[in-house]
mmCIF file of C-alpha atoms in Angstrom:
data_model
loop_
_atom_site.group_PDB
_atom_site.id
_atom_site.type_symbol
_atom_site.label_atom_id
_atom_site.label_comp_id
_atom_site.label_asym_id
_atom_site.label_seq_id
_atom_site.Cartn_x
_atom_site.Cartn_y
_atom_site.Cartn_z
ATOM 1 C CA MET A 330 95.259 19.995 175.411
ATOM 2 C CA SER A 331 92.945 17.388 173.983
ATOM 3 C CA LYS A 332 93.723 15.319 170.950
ATOM 4 C CA GLN A 333 91.033 17.257 169.005
ATOM 5 C CA GLY A 334 92.571 20.610 170.055
ATOM 6 C CA LYS A 335 96.019 19.492 168.866
ATOM 7 C CA MET A 336 94.574 18.488 165.484
ATOM 8 C CA ASP A 337 92.761 21.830 165.098
ATOM 9 C CA CYS A 338 95.957 23.698 165.957
ATOM 10 C CA GLY A 339 97.899 21.635 163.413
ATOM 11 C CA ARG A 340 95.289 22.283 160.724
ATOM 12 C CA ARG A 341 95.399 26.011 161.366
ATOM 13 C CA ARG A 342 99.178 26.007 161.016
ATOM 14 C CA LEU A 343 98.897 24.011 157.812
ATOM 15 C CA ILE A 344 96.265 26.401 156.434
ATOM 16 C CA VAL A 345 98.362 29.466 157.389
ATOM 17 C CA ALA A 346 101.507 27.924 155.875
ATOM 18 C CA THR A 347 99.641 26.929 152.698
ATOM 19 C CA ALA A 348 98.122 30.415 152.388
ATOM 20 C CA ALA A 349 101.546 32.026 152.909
ATOM 21 C CA VAL A 350 103.192 29.841 150.253
ATOM 22 C CA GLY A 351 100.245 30.456 147.892
ATOM 23 C CA GLY A 352 100.492 34.219 148.459
ATOM 24 C CA VAL A 353 104.232 34.216 147.720
ATOM 25 C CA GLY A 354 103.575 32.153 144.599
ATOM 26 C CA ALA A 355 100.863 34.553 143.437
ATOM 27 C CA ILE A 356 103.188 37.534 143.909
ATOM 28 C CA ALA A 357 106.004 35.705 142.110
ATOM 29 C CA ALA A 358 103.668 35.031 139.171
ATOM 30 C CA ALA A 359 102.269 38.575 139.142
ATOM 31 C CA VAL A 360 105.634 40.369 138.993
ATOM 32 C CA PRO A 361 106.628 39.090 135.508
ATOM 33 C CA PHE A 362 103.061 39.632 134.262
ATOM 34 C CA VAL A 363 103.017 43.284 135.397
ATOM 35 C CA ALA A 364 106.561 43.773 134.072
ATOM 36 C CA SER A 365 105.421 42.497 130.652
ATOM 37 C CA LEU A 366 102.891 45.337 130.473
ATOM 38 C CA LEU A 367 105.621 47.989 130.810
ATOM 39 C CA PRO A 368 107.363 49.257 127.636
ATOM 40 C CA SER A 369 110.553 47.421 126.730
ATOM 41 C CA GLU A 370 113.940 49.117 126.720
ATOM 42 C CA ARG A 371 113.825 48.993 122.917
ATOM 43 C CA ALA A 372 110.419 50.712 122.873
ATOM 44 C CA LYS A 373 111.631 53.342 125.323
ATOM 45 C CA ALA A 374 114.704 53.977 123.179
ATOM 46 C CA ALA A 375 112.575 54.268 120.010
ATOM 47 C CA GLY A 376 110.523 57.098 121.505
ATOM 48 C CA ALA A 377 113.327 58.691 123.466
ATOM 49 C CA PRO A 378 114.699 62.136 122.646
ATOM 50 C CA VAL A 379 117.786 62.192 120.416
ATOM 51 C CA GLU A 380 120.754 64.450 121.101
ATOM 52 C CA VAL A 381 122.545 65.665 117.964
ATOM 53 C CA ASP A 382 125.936 67.327 117.558
ATOM 54 C CA ILE A 383 125.666 70.058 114.913
ATOM 55 C CA GLY A 384 129.110 71.564 115.539
ATOM 56 C CA LYS A 385 130.444 70.407 112.156
ATOM 57 C CA LEU A 386 127.306 71.138 110.105
ATOM 58 C CA GLU A 387 128.499 73.520 107.395
ATOM 59 C CA PRO A 388 126.278 76.285 105.938
ATOM 60 C CA GLY A 389 124.250 74.956 103.010
ATOM 61 C CA HIS A 390 124.411 71.356 104.229
ATOM 62 C CA MET A 391 121.957 68.973 105.856
ATOM 63 C CA ILE A 392 122.225 65.993 108.183
ATOM 64 C CA THR A 393 119.583 63.344 108.824
ATOM 65 C CA VAL A 394 119.004 61.672 112.183
ATOM 66 C CA GLU A 395 116.347 59.196 113.268
ATOM 67 C CA TRP A 396 113.765 59.971 115.937
ATOM 68 C CA ARG A 397 110.780 57.679 116.617
ATOM 69 C CA GLY A 398 111.563 55.819 113.414
ATOM 70 C CA LYS A 399 111.305 58.989 111.321
ATOM 71 C CA PRO A 400 114.029 60.889 109.449
ATOM 72 C CA VAL A 401 114.653 64.332 110.940
ATOM 73 C CA TRP A 402 116.511 66.832 108.797
ATOM 74 C CA ILE A 403 118.720 69.509 110.305
ATOM 75 C CA ILE A 404 119.699 72.106 107.697
ATOM 76 C CA ASN A 405 122.197 74.899 108.230
ATOM 77 C CA ARG A 406 120.677 77.457 105.853
ATOM 78 C CA THR A 407 122.817 80.066 104.172
ATOM 79 C CA LYS A 408 121.798 83.722 103.892
ATOM 80 C CA GLU A 409 120.888 83.045 100.245
ATOM 81 C CA MET A 410 118.565 80.205 101.263
ATOM 82 C CA LEU A 411 116.891 82.379 103.892
ATOM 83 C CA ASP A 412 116.527 85.249 101.386
ATOM 84 C CA THR A 413 114.284 83.035 99.192
ATOM 85 C CA LEU A 414 111.626 82.641 101.917
ATOM 86 C CA PRO A 415 109.914 86.064 101.689
ATOM 87 C CA LYS A 416 110.023 85.872 97.880
ATOM 88 C CA LEU A 417 107.994 82.645 97.944
ATOM 89 C CA SER A 418 105.406 83.431 100.620
ATOM 90 C CA ASP A 419 102.618 84.187 98.117
ATOM 91 C CA GLN A 420 103.208 80.777 96.456
ATOM 92 C CA MET A 421 102.866 78.812 99.707
ATOM 93 C CA ALA A 422 99.691 76.985 100.812
ATOM 94 C CA ASP A 423 100.312 77.956 104.476
ATOM 95 C CA PRO A 424 102.930 80.737 104.376
ATOM 96 C CA HIS A 425 102.571 81.746 108.034
ATOM 97 C CA SER A 426 102.412 78.173 109.346
ATOM 98 C CA ASP A 427 98.937 78.648 110.790
ATOM 99 C CA GLU A 428 98.347 74.882 111.011
ATOM 100 C CA LYS A 429 99.090 74.366 114.718
ATOM 101 C CA LYS A 430 99.806 70.640 114.517
ATOM 102 C CA GLN A 431 102.718 71.136 112.119
ATOM 103 C CA GLN A 432 105.061 72.996 114.467
ATOM 104 C CA PRO A 433 105.459 74.122 118.070
ATOM 105 C CA ASP A 434 104.598 77.760 118.808
ATOM 106 C CA TYR A 435 108.271 78.728 118.968
ATOM 107 C CA ALA A 436 108.654 77.691 115.307
ATOM 108 C CA LYS A 437 105.575 79.555 114.070
ATOM 109 C CA ASN A 438 107.473 82.212 112.124
ATOM 110 C CA GLU A 439 108.714 82.767 108.578
ATOM 111 C CA THR A 440 111.817 80.609 109.054
ATOM 112 C CA ARG A 441 109.871 77.962 111.066
ATOM 113 C CA SER A 442 112.773 77.716 113.458
ATOM 114 C CA ILE A 443 114.208 78.825 116.779
ATOM 115 C CA LYS A 444 117.452 80.006 115.170
ATOM 116 C CA PRO A 445 116.853 81.418 111.676
ATOM 117 C CA GLU A 446 119.776 79.615 110.048
ATOM 118 C CA LEU A 447 118.907 76.174 111.451
ATOM 119 C CA LEU A 448 115.826 74.292 110.256
ATOM 120 C CA VAL A 449 114.713 71.113 112.038
ATOM 121 C CA VAL A 450 111.922 69.221 110.214
ATOM 122 C CA ILE A 451 110.653 65.680 109.862
ATOM 123 C CA GLY A 452 111.633 64.578 106.361
ATOM 124 C CA ILE A 453 108.318 62.911 105.512
ATOM 125 C CA CYS A 454 105.885 64.336 102.964
ATOM 126 C CA THR A 455 102.522 65.142 104.529
ATOM 127 C CA HIS A 456 100.710 63.628 101.552
ATOM 128 C CA LEU A 457 101.340 59.878 101.690
ATOM 129 C CA GLY A 458 104.536 59.588 103.718
ATOM 130 C CA CYS A 459 107.261 59.499 101.077
ATOM 131 C CA SER A 460 110.598 61.134 101.852
ATOM 132 C CA PRO A 461 111.276 64.233 99.727
ATOM 133 C CA SER A 462 114.630 64.746 97.997
ATOM 134 C CA SER A 463 116.792 67.792 98.518
ATOM 135 C CA LYS A 464 116.878 70.086 95.506
ATOM 136 C CA PHE A 465 119.058 72.848 96.920
ATOM 137 C CA LYS A 466 120.371 74.274 93.625
ATOM 138 C CA ALA A 467 118.371 77.108 92.081
ATOM 139 C CA GLY A 468 117.246 76.805 88.475
ATOM 140 C CA ALA A 469 116.881 73.772 86.227
ATOM 141 C CA ASP A 470 120.178 72.051 87.138
ATOM 142 C CA GLU A 471 118.523 69.337 89.239
ATOM 143 C CA GLY A 472 115.573 68.721 86.912
ATOM 144 C CA MET A 473 113.440 71.486 88.406
ATOM 145 C CA PRO A 474 111.726 74.416 86.631
ATOM 146 C CA GLY A 475 113.919 77.336 85.609
ATOM 147 C CA ASP A 476 112.414 79.625 88.275
ATOM 148 C CA TRP A 477 113.122 77.132 91.102
ATOM 149 C CA LEU A 478 114.811 78.845 94.082
ATOM 150 C CA GLY A 479 115.704 75.667 95.953
ATOM 151 C CA GLY A 480 114.061 73.387 98.492
ATOM 152 C CA PHE A 481 112.658 69.866 98.390
ATOM 153 C CA LEU A 482 110.741 67.692 95.908
ATOM 154 C CA CYS A 483 108.676 64.656 96.867
ATOM 155 C CA PRO A 484 109.413 62.100 94.114
ATOM 156 C CA CYS A 485 106.182 60.158 94.703
ATOM 157 C CA HIS A 486 103.567 62.750 93.693
ATOM 158 C CA GLY A 487 105.445 65.991 93.005
ATOM 159 C CA SER A 488 104.843 68.064 96.147
ATOM 160 C CA THR A 489 107.444 70.796 96.519
ATOM 161 C CA PHE A 490 108.632 72.536 99.676
ATOM 162 C CA ASP A 491 110.792 75.609 100.234
ATOM 163 C CA PHE A 492 113.774 75.975 102.576
ATOM 164 C CA ALA A 493 111.391 76.375 105.535
ATOM 165 C CA GLY A 494 109.554 73.130 104.716
ATOM 166 C CA ARG A 495 106.473 75.072 103.564
ATOM 167 C CA VAL A 496 104.467 73.378 100.825
ATOM 168 C CA PHE A 497 103.697 75.151 97.565
ATOM 169 C CA LYS A 498 100.052 75.749 96.584
ATOM 170 C CA ALA A 499 98.165 73.269 94.377
ATOM 171 C CA LYS A 500 100.316 70.325 95.404
ATOM 172 C CA PRO A 501 99.139 66.968 96.810
ATOM 173 C CA ALA A 502 100.703 67.558 100.253
ATOM 174 C CA PRO A 503 98.033 69.225 102.410
ATOM 175 C CA THR A 504 100.365 70.804 104.982
ATOM 176 C CA ASN A 505 103.921 71.958 105.580
ATOM 177 C CA LEU A 506 106.581 69.517 106.749
ATOM 178 C CA GLU A 507 106.280 68.909 110.480
ATOM 179 C CA VAL A 508 108.677 70.597 112.922
ATOM 180 C CA PRO A 509 109.356 68.227 115.841
ATOM 181 C CA PRO A 510 109.743 69.482 119.412
ATOM 182 C CA HIS A 511 113.383 70.390 119.982
ATOM 183 C CA VAL A 512 115.630 72.513 122.145
ATOM 184 C CA TYR A 513 119.199 73.790 121.894
ATOM 185 C CA LEU A 514 121.308 72.393 124.722
ATOM 186 C CA SER A 515 124.241 74.540 123.551
ATOM 187 C CA ASP A 516 125.420 76.257 120.361
ATOM 188 C CA THR A 517 126.469 72.879 118.979
ATOM 189 C CA ARG A 518 123.932 70.423 120.439
ATOM 190 C CA ILE A 519 120.195 69.945 119.783
ATOM 191 C CA LEU A 520 117.822 67.660 121.660
ATOM 192 C CA ILE A 521 115.073 66.400 119.338
ATOM 193 C CA GLY A 522 111.909 65.114 120.963
ATOM 194 C CA GLU A 523 111.846 67.465 123.944
ATOM 195 C CA ASP A 524 111.474 71.209 124.109
ATOM 196 C CA LYS A 525 112.397 71.887 127.724
ATOM 197 C CA LYS A 526 116.031 72.050 128.840
ATOM 198 C CA GLU A 527 115.280 70.395 132.166
ATOM 199 C CA ALA A 528 114.100 67.301 130.286
#
């Protein structure tokens, strides 16, 4: 092989080796860049479904859990609480929960729930995002009107909601409290954020 042929062969090897090292370097640089575009573990956890144990939730009581940075109320309603719902329907802005964005289809009923005694709602007023206070006692004991049957009061602008999270007429809140997607994994466990058991 001539001296020129040996030099050409050496150059080709050098070019191939340089291209190979450059390609590996490009891949090594691209992997962290692509990984940075994926959601972080913290972001995944923030939007992830939340499993809640309701085994110790007594009738007439409420627990609050966080899902996607929002308070979610789970209320174990008594028979007395449920009995107020039909009495108040004519005072509600959306008594039959016709607003589709406020609840899944399986919660589009008078109790706005899968199981009548258990209400699952996002505890944020649909007016300007304040968190309503529980006013479970009937009457004027908790600073409410004498004919109050129980429910929730938004302290910011006075919107009131019944035990199904339905807003009263002529209040600032335009819609009922939102019912998040949820499913019962068992009699004592709820998964908030998903509505399919296989999830």
